Tab-separated table of C-alpha atoms in Angstrom:
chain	number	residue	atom	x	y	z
O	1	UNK	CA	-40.878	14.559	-42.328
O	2	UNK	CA	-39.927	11.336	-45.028
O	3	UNK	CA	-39.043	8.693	-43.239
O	4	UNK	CA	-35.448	7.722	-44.131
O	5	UNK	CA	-34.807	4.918	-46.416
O	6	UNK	CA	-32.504	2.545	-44.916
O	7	UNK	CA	-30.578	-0.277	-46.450
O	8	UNK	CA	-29.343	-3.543	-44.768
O	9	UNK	CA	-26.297	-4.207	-44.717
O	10	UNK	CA	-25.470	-8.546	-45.630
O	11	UNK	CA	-25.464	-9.362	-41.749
O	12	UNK	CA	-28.932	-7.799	-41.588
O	13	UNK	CA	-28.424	-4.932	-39.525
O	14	UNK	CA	-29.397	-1.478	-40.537
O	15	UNK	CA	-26.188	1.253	-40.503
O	16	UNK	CA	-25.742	4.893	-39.913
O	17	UNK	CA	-23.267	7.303	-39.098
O	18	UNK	CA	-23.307	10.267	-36.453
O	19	UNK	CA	-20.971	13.177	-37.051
O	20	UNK	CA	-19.033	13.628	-33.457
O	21	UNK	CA	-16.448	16.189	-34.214
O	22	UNK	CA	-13.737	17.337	-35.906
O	23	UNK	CA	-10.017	16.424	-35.523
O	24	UNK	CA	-6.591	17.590	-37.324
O	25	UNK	CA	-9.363	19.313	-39.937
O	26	UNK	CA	-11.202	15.930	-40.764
O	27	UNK	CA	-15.024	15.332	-40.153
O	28	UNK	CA	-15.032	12.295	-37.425
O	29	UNK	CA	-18.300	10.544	-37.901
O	30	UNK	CA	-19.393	7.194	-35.673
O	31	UNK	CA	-20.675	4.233	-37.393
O	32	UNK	CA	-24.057	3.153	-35.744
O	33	UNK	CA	-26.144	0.197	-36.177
O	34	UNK	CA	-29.306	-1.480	-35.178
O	35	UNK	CA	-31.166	-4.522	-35.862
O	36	UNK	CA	-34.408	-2.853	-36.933
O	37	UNK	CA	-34.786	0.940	-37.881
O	38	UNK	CA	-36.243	1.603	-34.205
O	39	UNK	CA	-33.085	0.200	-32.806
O	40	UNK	CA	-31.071	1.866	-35.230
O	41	UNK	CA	-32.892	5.552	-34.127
O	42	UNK	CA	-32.768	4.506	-30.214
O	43	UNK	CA	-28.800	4.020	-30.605
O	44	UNK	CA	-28.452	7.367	-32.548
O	45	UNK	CA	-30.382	9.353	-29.769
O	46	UNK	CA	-28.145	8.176	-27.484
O	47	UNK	CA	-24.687	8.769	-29.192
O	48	UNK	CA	-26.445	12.487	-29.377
O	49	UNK	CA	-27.186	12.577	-25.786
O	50	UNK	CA	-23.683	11.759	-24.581
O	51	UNK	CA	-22.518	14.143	-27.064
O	52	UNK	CA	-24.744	16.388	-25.450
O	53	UNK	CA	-23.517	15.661	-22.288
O	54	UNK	CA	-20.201	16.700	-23.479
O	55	UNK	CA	-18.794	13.193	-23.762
O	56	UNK	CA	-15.509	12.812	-25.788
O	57	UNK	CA	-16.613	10.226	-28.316
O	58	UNK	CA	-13.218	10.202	-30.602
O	59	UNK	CA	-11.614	9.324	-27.594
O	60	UNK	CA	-13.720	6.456	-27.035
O	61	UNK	CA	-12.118	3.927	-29.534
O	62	UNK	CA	-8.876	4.050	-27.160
O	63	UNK	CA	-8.497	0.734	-25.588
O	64	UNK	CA	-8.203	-0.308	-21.802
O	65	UNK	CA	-4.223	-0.507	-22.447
O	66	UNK	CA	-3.987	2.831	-23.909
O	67	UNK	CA	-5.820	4.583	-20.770
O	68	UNK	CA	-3.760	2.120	-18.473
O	69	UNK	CA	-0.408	3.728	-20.311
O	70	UNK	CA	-2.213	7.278	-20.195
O	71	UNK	CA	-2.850	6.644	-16.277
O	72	UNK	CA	1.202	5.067	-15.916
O	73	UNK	CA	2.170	8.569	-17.493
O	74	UNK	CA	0.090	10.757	-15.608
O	75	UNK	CA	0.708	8.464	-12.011
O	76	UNK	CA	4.775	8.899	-13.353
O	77	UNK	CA	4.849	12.721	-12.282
O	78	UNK	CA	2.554	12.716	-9.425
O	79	UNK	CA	3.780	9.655	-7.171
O	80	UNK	CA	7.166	7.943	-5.623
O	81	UNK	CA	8.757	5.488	-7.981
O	82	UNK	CA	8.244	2.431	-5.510
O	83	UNK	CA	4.365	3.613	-5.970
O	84	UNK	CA	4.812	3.841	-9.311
O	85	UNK	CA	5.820	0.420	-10.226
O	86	UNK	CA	3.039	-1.181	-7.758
O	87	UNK	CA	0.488	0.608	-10.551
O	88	UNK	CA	2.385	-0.788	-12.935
O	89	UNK	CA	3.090	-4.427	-11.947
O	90	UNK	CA	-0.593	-4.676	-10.608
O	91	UNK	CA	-1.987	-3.427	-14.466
O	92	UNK	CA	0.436	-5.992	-16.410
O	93	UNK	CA	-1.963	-8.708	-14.793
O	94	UNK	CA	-4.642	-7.643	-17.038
O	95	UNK	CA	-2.851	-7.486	-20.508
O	96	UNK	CA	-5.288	-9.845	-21.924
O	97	UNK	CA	-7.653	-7.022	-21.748
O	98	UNK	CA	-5.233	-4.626	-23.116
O	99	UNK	CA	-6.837	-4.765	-26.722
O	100	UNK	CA	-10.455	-4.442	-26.176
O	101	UNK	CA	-12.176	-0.851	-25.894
O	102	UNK	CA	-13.206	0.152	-22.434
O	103	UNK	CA	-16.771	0.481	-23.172
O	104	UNK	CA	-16.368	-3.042	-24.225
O	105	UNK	CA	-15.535	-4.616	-21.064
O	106	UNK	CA	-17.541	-5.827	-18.456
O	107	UNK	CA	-17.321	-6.729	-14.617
O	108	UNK	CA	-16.908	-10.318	-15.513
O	109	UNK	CA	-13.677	-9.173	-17.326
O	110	UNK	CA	-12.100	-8.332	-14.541
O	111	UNK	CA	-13.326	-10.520	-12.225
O	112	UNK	CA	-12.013	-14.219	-13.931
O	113	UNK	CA	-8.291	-12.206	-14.161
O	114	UNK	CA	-8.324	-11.474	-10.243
O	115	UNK	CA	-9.732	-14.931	-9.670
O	116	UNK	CA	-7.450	-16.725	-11.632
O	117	UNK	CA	-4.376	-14.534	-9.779
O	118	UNK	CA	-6.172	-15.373	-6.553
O	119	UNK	CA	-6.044	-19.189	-6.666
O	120	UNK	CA	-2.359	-19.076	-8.672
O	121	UNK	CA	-0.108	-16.352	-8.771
O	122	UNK	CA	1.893	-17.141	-12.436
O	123	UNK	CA	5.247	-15.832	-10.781
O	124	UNK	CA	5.240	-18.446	-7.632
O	125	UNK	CA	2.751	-20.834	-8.351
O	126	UNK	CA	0.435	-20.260	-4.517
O	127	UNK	CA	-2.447	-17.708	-4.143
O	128	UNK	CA	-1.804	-14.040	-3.986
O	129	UNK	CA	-2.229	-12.356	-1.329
O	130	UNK	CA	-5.863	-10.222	-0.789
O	131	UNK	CA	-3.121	-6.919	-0.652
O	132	UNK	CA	-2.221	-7.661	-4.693
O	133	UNK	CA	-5.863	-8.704	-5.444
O	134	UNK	CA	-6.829	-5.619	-4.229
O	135	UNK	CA	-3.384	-3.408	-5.320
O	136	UNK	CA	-4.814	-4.933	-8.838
O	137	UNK	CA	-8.548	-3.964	-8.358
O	138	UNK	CA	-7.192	-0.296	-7.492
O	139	UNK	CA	-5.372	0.142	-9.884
O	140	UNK	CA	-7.857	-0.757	-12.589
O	141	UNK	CA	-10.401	1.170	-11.282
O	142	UNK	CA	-8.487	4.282	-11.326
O	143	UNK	CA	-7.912	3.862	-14.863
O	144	UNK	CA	-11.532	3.687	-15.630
O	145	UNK	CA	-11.957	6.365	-13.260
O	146	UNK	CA	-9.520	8.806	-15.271
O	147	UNK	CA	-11.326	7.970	-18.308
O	148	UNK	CA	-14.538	8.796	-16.777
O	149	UNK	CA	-12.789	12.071	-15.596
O	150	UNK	CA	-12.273	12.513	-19.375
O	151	UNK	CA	-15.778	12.164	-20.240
O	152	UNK	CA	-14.894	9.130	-22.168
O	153	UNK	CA	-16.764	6.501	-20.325
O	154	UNK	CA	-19.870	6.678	-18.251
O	155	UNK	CA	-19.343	3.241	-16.126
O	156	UNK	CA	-16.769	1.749	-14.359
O	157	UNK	CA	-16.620	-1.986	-14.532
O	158	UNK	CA	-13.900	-2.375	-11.789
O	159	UNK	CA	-15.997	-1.161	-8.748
O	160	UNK	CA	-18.300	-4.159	-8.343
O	161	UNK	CA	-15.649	-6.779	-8.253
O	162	UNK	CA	-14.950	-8.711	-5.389
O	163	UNK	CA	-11.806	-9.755	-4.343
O	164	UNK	CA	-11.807	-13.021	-2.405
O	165	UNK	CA	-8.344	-14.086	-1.137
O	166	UNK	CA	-7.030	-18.337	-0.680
O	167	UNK	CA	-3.774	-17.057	0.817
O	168	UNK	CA	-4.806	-15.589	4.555
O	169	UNK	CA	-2.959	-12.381	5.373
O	170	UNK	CA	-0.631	-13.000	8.298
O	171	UNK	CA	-1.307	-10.415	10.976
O	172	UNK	CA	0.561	-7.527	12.125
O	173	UNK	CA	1.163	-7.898	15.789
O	174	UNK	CA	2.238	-5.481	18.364
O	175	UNK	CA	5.271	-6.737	20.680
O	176	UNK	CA	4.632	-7.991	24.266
O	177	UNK	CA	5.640	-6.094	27.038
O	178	UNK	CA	7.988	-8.656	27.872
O	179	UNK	CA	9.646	-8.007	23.706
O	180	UNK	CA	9.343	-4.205	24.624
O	181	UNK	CA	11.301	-4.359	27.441
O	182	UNK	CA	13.778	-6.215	25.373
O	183	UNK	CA	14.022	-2.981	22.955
O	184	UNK	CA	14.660	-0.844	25.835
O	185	UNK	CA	17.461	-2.795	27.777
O	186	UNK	CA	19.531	-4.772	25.039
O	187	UNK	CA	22.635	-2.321	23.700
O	188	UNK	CA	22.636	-3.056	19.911
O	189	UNK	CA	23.470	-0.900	16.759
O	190	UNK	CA	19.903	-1.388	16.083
O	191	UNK	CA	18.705	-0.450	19.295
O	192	UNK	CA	17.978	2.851	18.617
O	193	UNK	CA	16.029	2.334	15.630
O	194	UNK	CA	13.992	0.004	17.373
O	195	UNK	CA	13.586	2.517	20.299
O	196	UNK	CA	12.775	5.409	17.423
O	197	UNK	CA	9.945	3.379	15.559
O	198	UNK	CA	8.572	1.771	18.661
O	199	UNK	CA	7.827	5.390	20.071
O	200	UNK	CA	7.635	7.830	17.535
O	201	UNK	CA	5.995	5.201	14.915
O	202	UNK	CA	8.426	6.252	11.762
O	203	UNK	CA	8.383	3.976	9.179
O	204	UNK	CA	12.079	2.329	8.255
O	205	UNK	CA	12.253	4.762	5.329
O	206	UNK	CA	11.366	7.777	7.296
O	207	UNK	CA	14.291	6.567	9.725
O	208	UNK	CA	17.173	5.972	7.623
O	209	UNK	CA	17.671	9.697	6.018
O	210	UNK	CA	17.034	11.116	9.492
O	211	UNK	CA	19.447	13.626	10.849
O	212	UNK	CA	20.482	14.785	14.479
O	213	UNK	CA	19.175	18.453	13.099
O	214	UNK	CA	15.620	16.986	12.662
O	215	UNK	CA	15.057	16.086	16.572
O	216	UNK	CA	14.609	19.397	18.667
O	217	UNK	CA	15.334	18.432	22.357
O	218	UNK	CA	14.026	21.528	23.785
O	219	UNK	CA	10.539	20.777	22.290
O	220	UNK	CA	11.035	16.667	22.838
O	221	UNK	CA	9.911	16.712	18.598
O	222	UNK	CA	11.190	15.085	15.887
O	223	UNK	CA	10.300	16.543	12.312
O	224	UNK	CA	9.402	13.982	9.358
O	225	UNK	CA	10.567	16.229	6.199
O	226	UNK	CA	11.725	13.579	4.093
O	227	UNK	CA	12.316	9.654	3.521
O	228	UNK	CA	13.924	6.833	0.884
O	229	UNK	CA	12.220	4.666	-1.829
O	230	UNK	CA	13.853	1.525	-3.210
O	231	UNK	CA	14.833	2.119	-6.668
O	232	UNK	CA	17.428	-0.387	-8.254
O	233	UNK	CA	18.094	-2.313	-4.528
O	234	UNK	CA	19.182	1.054	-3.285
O	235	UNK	CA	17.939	3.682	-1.157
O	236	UNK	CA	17.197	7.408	-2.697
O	237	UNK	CA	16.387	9.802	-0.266
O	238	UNK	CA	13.732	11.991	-1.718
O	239	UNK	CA	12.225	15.334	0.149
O	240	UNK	CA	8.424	14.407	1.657
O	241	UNK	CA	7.544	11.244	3.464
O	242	UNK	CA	5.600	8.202	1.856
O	243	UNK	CA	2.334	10.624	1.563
O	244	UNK	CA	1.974	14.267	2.216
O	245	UNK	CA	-0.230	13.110	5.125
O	246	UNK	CA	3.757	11.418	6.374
O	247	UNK	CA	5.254	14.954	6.544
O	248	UNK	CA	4.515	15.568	10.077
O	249	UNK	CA	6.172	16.594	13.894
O	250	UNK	CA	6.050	13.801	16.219
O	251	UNK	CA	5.881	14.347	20.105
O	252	UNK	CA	8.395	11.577	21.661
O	253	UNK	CA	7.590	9.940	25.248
O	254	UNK	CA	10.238	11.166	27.675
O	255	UNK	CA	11.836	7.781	27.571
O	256	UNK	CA	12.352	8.367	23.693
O	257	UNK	CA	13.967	11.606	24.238
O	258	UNK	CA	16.085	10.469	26.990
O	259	UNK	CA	17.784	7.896	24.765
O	260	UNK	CA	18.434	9.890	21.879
O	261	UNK	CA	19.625	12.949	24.025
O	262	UNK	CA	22.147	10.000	25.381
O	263	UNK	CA	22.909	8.759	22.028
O	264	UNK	CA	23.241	12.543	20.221
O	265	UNK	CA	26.503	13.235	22.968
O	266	UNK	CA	28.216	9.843	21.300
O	267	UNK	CA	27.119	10.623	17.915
O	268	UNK	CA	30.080	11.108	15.044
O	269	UNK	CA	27.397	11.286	12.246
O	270	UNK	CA	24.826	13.269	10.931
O	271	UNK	CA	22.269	10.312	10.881
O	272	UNK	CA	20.507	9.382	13.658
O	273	UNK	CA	21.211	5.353	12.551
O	274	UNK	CA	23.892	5.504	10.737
O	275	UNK	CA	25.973	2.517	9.323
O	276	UNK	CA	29.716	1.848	11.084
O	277	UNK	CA	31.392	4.075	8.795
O	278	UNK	CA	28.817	6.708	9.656
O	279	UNK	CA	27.085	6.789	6.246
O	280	UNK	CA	23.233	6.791	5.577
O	281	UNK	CA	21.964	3.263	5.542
O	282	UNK	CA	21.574	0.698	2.441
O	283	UNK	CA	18.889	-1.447	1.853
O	284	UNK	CA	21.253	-4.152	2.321
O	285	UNK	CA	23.228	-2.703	5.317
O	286	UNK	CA	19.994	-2.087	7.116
O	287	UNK	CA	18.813	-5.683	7.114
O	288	UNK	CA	21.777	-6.984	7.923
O	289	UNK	CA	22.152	-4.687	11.355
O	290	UNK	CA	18.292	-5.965	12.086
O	291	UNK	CA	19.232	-10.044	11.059
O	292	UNK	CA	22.160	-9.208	13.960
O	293	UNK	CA	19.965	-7.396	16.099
O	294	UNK	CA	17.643	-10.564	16.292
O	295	UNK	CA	20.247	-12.912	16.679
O	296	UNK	CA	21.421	-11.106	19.547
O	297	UNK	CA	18.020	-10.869	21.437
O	298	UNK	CA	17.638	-14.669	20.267
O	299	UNK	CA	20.943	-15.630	21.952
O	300	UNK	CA	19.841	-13.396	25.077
O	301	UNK	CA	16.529	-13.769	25.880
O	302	UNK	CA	15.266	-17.503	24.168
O	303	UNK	CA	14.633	-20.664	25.873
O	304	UNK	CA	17.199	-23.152	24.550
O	305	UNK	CA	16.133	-25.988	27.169
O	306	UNK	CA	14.936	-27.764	24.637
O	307	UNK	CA	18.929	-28.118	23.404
O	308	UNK	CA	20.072	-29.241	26.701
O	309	UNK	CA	20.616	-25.240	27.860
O	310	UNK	CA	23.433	-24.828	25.859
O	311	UNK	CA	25.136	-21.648	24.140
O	312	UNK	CA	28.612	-20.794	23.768
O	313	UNK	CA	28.352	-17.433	21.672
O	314	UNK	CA	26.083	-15.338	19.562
O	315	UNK	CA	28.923	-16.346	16.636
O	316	UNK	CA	28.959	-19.947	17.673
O	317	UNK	CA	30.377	-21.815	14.044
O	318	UNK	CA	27.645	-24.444	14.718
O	319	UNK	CA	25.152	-21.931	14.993
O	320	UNK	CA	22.669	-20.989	17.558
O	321	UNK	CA	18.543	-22.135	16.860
O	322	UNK	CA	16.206	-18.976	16.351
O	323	UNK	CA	13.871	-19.835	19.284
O	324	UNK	CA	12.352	-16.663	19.598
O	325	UNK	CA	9.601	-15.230	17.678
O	326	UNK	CA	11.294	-12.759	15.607
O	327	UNK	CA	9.644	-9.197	14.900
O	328	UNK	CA	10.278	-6.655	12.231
O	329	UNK	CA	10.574	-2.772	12.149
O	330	UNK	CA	6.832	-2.915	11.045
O	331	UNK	CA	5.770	-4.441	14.310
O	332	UNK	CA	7.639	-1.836	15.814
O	333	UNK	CA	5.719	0.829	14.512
O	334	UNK	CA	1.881	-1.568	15.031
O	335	UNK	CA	3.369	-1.462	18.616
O	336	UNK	CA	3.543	2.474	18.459
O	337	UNK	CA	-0.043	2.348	17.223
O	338	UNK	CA	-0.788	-0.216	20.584
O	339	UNK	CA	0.337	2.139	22.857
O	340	UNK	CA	-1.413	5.343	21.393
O	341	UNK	CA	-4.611	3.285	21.610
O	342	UNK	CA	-4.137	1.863	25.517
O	343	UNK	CA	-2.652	5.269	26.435
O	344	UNK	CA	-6.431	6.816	25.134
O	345	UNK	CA	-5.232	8.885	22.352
O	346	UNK	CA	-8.058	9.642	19.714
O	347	UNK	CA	-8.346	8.263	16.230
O	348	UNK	CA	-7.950	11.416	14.414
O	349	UNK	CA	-4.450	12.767	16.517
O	350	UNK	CA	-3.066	8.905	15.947
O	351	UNK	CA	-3.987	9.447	12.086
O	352	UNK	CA	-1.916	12.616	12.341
O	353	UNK	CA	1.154	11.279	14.592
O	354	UNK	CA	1.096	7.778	12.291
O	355	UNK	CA	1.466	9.340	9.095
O	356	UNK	CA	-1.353	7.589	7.435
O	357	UNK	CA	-2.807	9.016	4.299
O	358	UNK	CA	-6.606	7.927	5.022
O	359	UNK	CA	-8.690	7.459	8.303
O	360	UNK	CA	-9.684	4.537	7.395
O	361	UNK	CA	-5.987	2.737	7.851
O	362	UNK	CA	-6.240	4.185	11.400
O	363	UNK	CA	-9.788	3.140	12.093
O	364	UNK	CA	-8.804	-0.608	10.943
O	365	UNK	CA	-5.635	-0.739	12.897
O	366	UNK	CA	-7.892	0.671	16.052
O	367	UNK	CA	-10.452	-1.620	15.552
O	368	UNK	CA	-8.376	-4.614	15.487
O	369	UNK	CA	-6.699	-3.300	18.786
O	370	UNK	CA	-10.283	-3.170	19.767
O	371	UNK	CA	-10.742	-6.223	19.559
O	372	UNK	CA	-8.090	-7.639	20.921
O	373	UNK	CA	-7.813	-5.429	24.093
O	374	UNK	CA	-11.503	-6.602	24.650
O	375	UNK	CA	-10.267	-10.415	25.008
O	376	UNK	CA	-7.710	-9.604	26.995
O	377	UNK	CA	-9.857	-7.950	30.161
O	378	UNK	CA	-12.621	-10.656	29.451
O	379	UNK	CA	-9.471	-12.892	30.106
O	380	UNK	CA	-8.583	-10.988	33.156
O	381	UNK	CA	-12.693	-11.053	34.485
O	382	UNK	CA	-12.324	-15.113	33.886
O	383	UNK	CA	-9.085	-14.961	35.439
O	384	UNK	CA	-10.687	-12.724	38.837
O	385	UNK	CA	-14.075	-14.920	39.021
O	386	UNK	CA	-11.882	-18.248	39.033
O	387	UNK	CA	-9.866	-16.943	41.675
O	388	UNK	CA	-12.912	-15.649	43.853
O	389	UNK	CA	-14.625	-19.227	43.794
């Protein structure tokens, strides 16, 4: 076979096109070039081979920001609005990459952009957290990952970057037994949501839209079937729970059940924490019953010694000093997760009773609890050796 007779172009590179398909009845060809004729012919194979592959190559011009919109549109159908506009807030931190083709983009890219967020975030001016470094990494990654789906791409860029935080993540922490028994003994408004999340582990928008009807008394259950996402400042109640792992039945501890089957012969509403006028709870009505229920265990239950012992009233004008560590529902439900670890239950049924989506949240929050349960009876042998001396 005659060898082909090439021309170079001005820059010195030799050019050819490949023909990769046909759209809207016109012949789509794809420009290739090398710097000698052997690089030219090595390039050519391999357009061939990924069309062989069955790789969509007039797709393959589309730019990172144009897969990020196609994976916004796609993510719009399939997830809850509050998830929904964490996708979308974490991919507006790499705009500057918006223009260039995927194929185009390297590790490095991405890497500088969640560096740069990591030392400064632009909207506050301190470090991000490692939660939005990695909310960002996600959600980059699934983009190339969709595109990859799509036979557009072979390699995602995304997957090898590290995320190292400045900001340290301020830990979770389960209440003390001593805080616990506050929750049980303290009459508040918020009392029973407290009691509800600290022993059935709901999440504050699984709690809000629940209803008397979804706790069966007989069977001591209560049935997750549905929960709110903030859109606007407001609550929507929409049907399923923050993951279809979160649709679930809960067992509740007799102690649980005894409240509620207390509370149920006072109750004038359909919601199990309803506000005063017996309506399902706002975001902003729902803060302000747990801001009162904290002042109330602050006034009852802190040590004001250090301002001479002295407190009139909860609604003292002068205001009484938050002396006690505050919790919020969150802890609540990390305390539910204490207790299903120190009363033996197994990874895989606290998955299941939890909610969570993946095994791994579970494993982490277990082996943290771990961890910590392990310096607590090493503190109890010190404690027994020091007293046996």
């Amino acid at each position: 076979m005659a060898k082909r007779k090439l021309t170079k172009r001005a820059d010195g590179r030799y050019q050819s096109q490949v023909y990769i398909g046909t759209e809207n009845g016109k012949r789509i060809v794809k420009t290739v070039y090398g710097r000698t004729q052997k690089e030219l012919e090595e390039n050519e194979r391999n357009i061939k081979v990924k069309l062989g592959k069955g790789f969509n190559l007039m797709d393959e011009k589309k730019t990172f920001g144009a897969w990020a919109e196609l994976f916004l549109e796609e993510k719009k159908l399939s997830v809850s609005t509050g998830r929904y506009m964490n996708y979308k807030y974490a991919l507006e931190k790499f705009k500057p990459l918006y223009p260039s083709r995927l194929e185009k983009l390297y590790t490095i890219d991405f890497q500088r952009i969640i560096n740069k967020w990591a030392v400064e975030n632009e909207n506050t001016g301190e470090p991000s957290s490692k939660d939005m470094l990695n909310e960002m990494k996600r959600a980059a990654s699934q983009v190339y990952k969709l595109a990859i789906s799509n036979r557009v791409t072979e390699f995602n860029p995304v997957a090898d970057v590290k995320v190292i935080a400045q900001k340290k993540k301020v830990p979770r922490r389960a209440l003390t037994e001593e805080e616990q028994k506050w929750v049980r003994e303290t009459p508040h408004r918020a009392q029973t949501a407290a009691m509800i999340m600290m022993y059935a582990g709901l999440r504050r928008g699984e709690l809000v839209p629940l209803r008397w009807s979804d706790i069966d008394f007989e069977t001591k259950t209560i049935s997750i079937t549905k929960s709110v996402e903030i859109i606007k400042s407001r609550f929507v109640v929409k049907e399923g729970a923050k993951s279809e792992s979160g649709v679930r039945t809960i067992q509740m501890p007799d102690i649980l059940a005894d409240h509620l089957r207390e509370k149920k012969r006072q109750a004038t509403s359909i919601f199990v924490v309803p506000t005063v006028k017996g309506q399902m709870m706002s975001e902003t009505a729902f803060r302000r019953m747990w801001e009162s229920y904290m002042t109330e265990l602050n006034f009852r239950y802190g040590d004001f010694s250090a301002y001479g012992g002295r407190k009139n009233s909860v609604h003292d004008p002068k205001g009484v000093p938050m002396v006690i560590d505050g919790f919020t529902p969150h802890y609540l439900r990390h305390t539910y997760a204490s207790i299903l670890f120190m009363a033996g239950v197994d990874v895989v049924t606290a998955k299941e009773l939890m909610g969570h989506a993946d095994i791994q949240t579970t494993l982490e929050v277990y082996t943290h609890l771990s961890k910590t349960h392990k310096i607590k009876e090493i503190s109890k042998l010190n404690e027994y050796l020091a007293a046996a001396k």
